[in-house]
């Protein structure tokens, strides 16, 4: 079965797609399936895969080892039914925050959850350092796009990717995303993860 899954990746030229995105040679890191039962709760709330969840375990992170992910849907998805949502420009902000922590220019903080990331970014000292890294335009786009997290619902459908079975989303795992509740039926996703070849 794994040979079949690798053939699918080769036929779809996933490696070439990633290499155009990262402008570097890439390699397949992992293939898996992600199954979620029907539920009235989000599969995962707004988060960044690399964000620290516990500052007591602030092990080194290798930003060159982060992945570009392909979500290939084996079921139909829509808002409030299993769709992935992704905040534009958030990967630039998470990369900057992670770099600043690893370089010890700011203290380690938790920032896996969007509300923690946003609170950290809004601190004047951190905000200025991020502007130096990514520019004020990208930061403002992220802040405007993530403002919904301060509302009572802490959610939005604005960034949902609705698609039919067989559709795919390609994204940088550094960015902030969430999996909507699979409220109508279970969700099945085939995932390919590619990294820079080092």
Tab-separated table of C-alpha atoms in Angstrom:
chain	number	residue	atom	x	y	z
A	1	UNK	CA	0.000	0.000	0.000
A	2	UNK	CA	2.841	2.387	0.761
A	3	UNK	CA	4.209	1.886	-2.776
A	4	UNK	CA	0.782	2.840	-4.153
A	5	UNK	CA	0.713	5.986	-1.982
A	6	UNK	CA	4.206	6.935	-3.167
A	7	UNK	CA	3.111	6.399	-6.777
A	8	UNK	CA	0.185	8.774	-6.213
A	9	UNK	CA	2.646	11.407	-4.929
A	10	UNK	CA	4.890	10.865	-7.950
A	11	UNK	CA	2.004	11.008	-10.450
A	12	UNK	CA	0.722	14.227	-8.882
A	13	UNK	CA	4.267	15.668	-8.842
A	14	UNK	CA	3.920	16.722	-5.206
A	15	UNK	CA	7.698	17.023	-4.758
A	16	UNK	CA	7.952	19.496	-7.656
A	17	UNK	CA	5.108	21.572	-6.222
A	18	UNK	CA	6.884	21.820	-2.863
A	19	UNK	CA	10.191	22.713	-4.495
A	20	UNK	CA	8.516	25.622	-6.269
A	21	UNK	CA	7.069	26.790	-2.932
A	22	UNK	CA	10.288	26.564	-0.889
A	23	UNK	CA	12.766	27.171	-3.721
A	24	UNK	CA	14.884	24.273	-2.494
A	25	UNK	CA	15.186	20.533	-3.055
A	26	UNK	CA	12.530	18.680	-1.057
A	27	UNK	CA	11.995	15.159	0.232
A	28	UNK	CA	8.966	13.192	1.347
A	29	UNK	CA	8.965	13.063	5.139
A	30	UNK	CA	5.721	11.296	6.003
A	31	UNK	CA	2.474	9.870	4.629
A	32	UNK	CA	-0.487	9.188	6.876
A	33	UNK	CA	-4.271	9.260	7.122
A	34	UNK	CA	-6.211	11.425	9.544
A	35	UNK	CA	-9.655	10.113	10.498
A	36	UNK	CA	-12.122	12.152	12.563
A	37	UNK	CA	-15.443	10.825	13.808
A	38	UNK	CA	-18.609	12.862	13.357
A	39	UNK	CA	-18.701	15.418	16.172
A	40	UNK	CA	-20.072	18.784	17.296
A	41	UNK	CA	-16.585	19.931	18.323
A	42	UNK	CA	-13.767	21.211	16.121
A	43	UNK	CA	-11.200	18.607	15.134
A	44	UNK	CA	-8.599	21.142	16.309
A	45	UNK	CA	-9.081	24.780	17.278
A	46	UNK	CA	-6.947	27.597	15.826
A	47	UNK	CA	-3.268	26.690	16.325
A	48	UNK	CA	0.195	26.510	14.782
A	49	UNK	CA	1.781	23.064	14.607
A	50	UNK	CA	5.199	24.289	15.710
A	51	UNK	CA	4.047	26.615	18.504
A	52	UNK	CA	5.241	25.842	22.001
A	53	UNK	CA	2.522	24.466	24.248
A	54	UNK	CA	4.684	24.240	27.381
A	55	UNK	CA	7.650	26.530	28.065
A	56	UNK	CA	9.101	23.911	30.436
A	57	UNK	CA	9.844	21.866	27.288
A	58	UNK	CA	11.355	24.541	25.073
A	59	UNK	CA	13.542	22.152	23.128
A	60	UNK	CA	15.303	23.440	20.032
A	61	UNK	CA	13.226	23.772	16.918
A	62	UNK	CA	14.659	23.413	13.454
A	63	UNK	CA	12.764	25.729	11.138
A	64	UNK	CA	14.362	24.024	8.133
A	65	UNK	CA	12.702	20.766	9.213
A	66	UNK	CA	9.147	22.104	9.107
A	67	UNK	CA	6.777	20.697	6.513
A	68	UNK	CA	4.650	21.696	3.589
A	69	UNK	CA	1.510	19.604	3.990
A	70	UNK	CA	-0.898	18.238	1.427
A	71	UNK	CA	-4.393	17.468	2.752
A	72	UNK	CA	-6.169	15.314	0.169
A	73	UNK	CA	-9.790	14.875	1.199
A	74	UNK	CA	-11.353	11.439	1.018
A	75	UNK	CA	-14.701	12.950	2.040
A	76	UNK	CA	-16.538	16.158	1.089
A	77	UNK	CA	-15.828	19.062	3.459
A	78	UNK	CA	-17.482	22.410	4.062
A	79	UNK	CA	-17.722	25.048	6.788
A	80	UNK	CA	-18.857	23.414	10.032
A	81	UNK	CA	-18.229	20.036	8.436
A	82	UNK	CA	-14.538	19.188	8.484
A	83	UNK	CA	-13.065	21.997	6.409
A	84	UNK	CA	-9.543	23.225	7.075
A	85	UNK	CA	-9.160	26.968	7.598
A	86	UNK	CA	-5.859	28.846	7.316
A	87	UNK	CA	-5.006	32.436	8.251
A	88	UNK	CA	-3.090	34.152	5.416
A	89	UNK	CA	0.405	35.447	6.291
A	90	UNK	CA	0.373	33.685	9.673
A	91	UNK	CA	3.302	31.454	8.672
A	92	UNK	CA	5.523	34.547	8.368
A	93	UNK	CA	4.601	35.624	11.900
A	94	UNK	CA	5.133	32.177	13.443
A	95	UNK	CA	8.499	31.804	11.694
A	96	UNK	CA	9.586	35.216	13.022
A	97	UNK	CA	8.429	34.465	16.593
A	98	UNK	CA	10.122	31.050	16.606
A	99	UNK	CA	13.374	32.498	15.243
A	100	UNK	CA	13.382	35.279	17.834
A	101	UNK	CA	12.930	32.749	20.643
A	102	UNK	CA	15.627	30.429	19.331
A	103	UNK	CA	17.981	33.398	18.993
A	104	UNK	CA	17.091	34.375	22.601
A	105	UNK	CA	15.942	37.812	21.506
A	106	UNK	CA	12.631	37.264	23.290
A	107	UNK	CA	11.755	34.917	26.154
A	108	UNK	CA	10.095	31.589	25.487
A	109	UNK	CA	6.307	31.788	25.632
A	110	UNK	CA	3.517	29.402	24.727
A	111	UNK	CA	2.015	30.227	21.334
A	112	UNK	CA	0.424	27.033	20.012
A	113	UNK	CA	-3.050	28.598	20.433
A	114	UNK	CA	-3.939	31.583	18.273
A	115	UNK	CA	-4.958	33.693	21.286
A	116	UNK	CA	-1.525	33.131	22.877
A	117	UNK	CA	0.282	33.944	19.626
A	118	UNK	CA	-1.734	37.105	19.115
A	119	UNK	CA	-1.195	38.299	22.715
A	120	UNK	CA	2.541	37.765	22.301
A	121	UNK	CA	2.692	39.569	18.955
A	122	UNK	CA	0.839	42.584	20.366
A	123	UNK	CA	3.524	43.238	23.015
A	124	UNK	CA	5.382	46.374	21.891
A	125	UNK	CA	8.898	44.923	22.139
A	126	UNK	CA	7.922	41.751	20.246
A	127	UNK	CA	5.843	43.652	17.706
A	128	UNK	CA	8.795	45.861	16.767
A	129	UNK	CA	11.110	42.865	16.351
A	130	UNK	CA	8.555	41.146	14.106
A	131	UNK	CA	8.219	44.281	11.981
A	132	UNK	CA	12.003	44.223	11.525
A	133	UNK	CA	11.738	40.620	10.255
A	134	UNK	CA	8.616	40.593	8.080
A	135	UNK	CA	7.549	44.228	7.651
A	136	UNK	CA	4.568	46.134	8.947
A	137	UNK	CA	2.268	45.138	6.039
A	138	UNK	CA	2.441	41.375	6.702
A	139	UNK	CA	2.058	41.921	10.435
A	140	UNK	CA	-1.026	44.118	9.961
A	141	UNK	CA	-2.607	41.606	7.595
A	142	UNK	CA	-2.121	38.879	10.208
A	143	UNK	CA	-3.498	41.070	13.016
A	144	UNK	CA	-6.572	42.032	10.968
A	145	UNK	CA	-7.183	38.428	9.893
A	146	UNK	CA	-6.861	37.085	13.442
A	147	UNK	CA	-8.926	39.739	15.245
A	148	UNK	CA	-11.923	37.360	15.357
A	149	UNK	CA	-10.242	35.385	18.167
A	150	UNK	CA	-11.053	38.267	20.544
A	151	UNK	CA	-14.791	37.824	19.937
A	152	UNK	CA	-17.015	35.607	22.045
A	153	UNK	CA	-17.227	32.823	19.442
A	154	UNK	CA	-13.419	32.818	18.865
A	155	UNK	CA	-14.036	31.482	15.364
A	156	UNK	CA	-14.753	32.478	11.775
A	157	UNK	CA	-15.637	30.661	8.557
A	158	UNK	CA	-13.906	33.346	6.470
A	159	UNK	CA	-10.822	31.221	5.813
A	160	UNK	CA	-12.471	27.806	5.338
A	161	UNK	CA	-11.535	25.717	2.312
A	162	UNK	CA	-14.686	23.928	1.174
A	163	UNK	CA	-14.165	21.162	-1.354
A	164	UNK	CA	-15.361	17.857	-2.690
A	165	UNK	CA	-13.797	14.472	-2.102
A	166	UNK	CA	-10.482	14.368	-3.996
A	167	UNK	CA	-9.805	18.072	-3.478
A	168	UNK	CA	-6.570	19.156	-1.777
A	169	UNK	CA	-5.188	21.953	0.364
A	170	UNK	CA	-1.444	22.693	0.362
A	171	UNK	CA	-0.113	24.670	3.318
A	172	UNK	CA	2.932	25.548	5.401
A	173	UNK	CA	2.524	23.917	8.818
A	174	UNK	CA	3.927	27.039	10.494
A	175	UNK	CA	0.725	28.923	9.688
A	176	UNK	CA	-2.266	29.152	11.998
A	177	UNK	CA	-5.088	26.801	11.013
A	178	UNK	CA	-7.990	24.787	12.403
A	179	UNK	CA	-10.088	21.777	11.483
A	180	UNK	CA	-13.819	22.479	11.616
A	181	UNK	CA	-16.199	20.137	13.390
A	182	UNK	CA	-17.248	17.180	11.218
A	183	UNK	CA	-20.894	17.827	12.076
A	184	UNK	CA	-22.551	15.948	9.179
A	185	UNK	CA	-20.271	12.953	8.697
A	186	UNK	CA	-16.812	11.686	9.624
A	187	UNK	CA	-13.789	13.154	7.841
A	188	UNK	CA	-10.936	11.243	6.239
A	189	UNK	CA	-7.790	12.992	4.988
A	190	UNK	CA	-4.756	11.535	3.215
A	191	UNK	CA	-1.715	13.599	4.220
A	192	UNK	CA	1.688	14.008	2.564
A	193	UNK	CA	4.393	15.971	4.402
A	194	UNK	CA	7.465	17.275	2.567
A	195	UNK	CA	10.543	18.976	4.031
A	196	UNK	CA	13.649	20.699	2.734
A	197	UNK	CA	16.303	18.148	1.819
A	198	UNK	CA	19.288	18.831	4.056
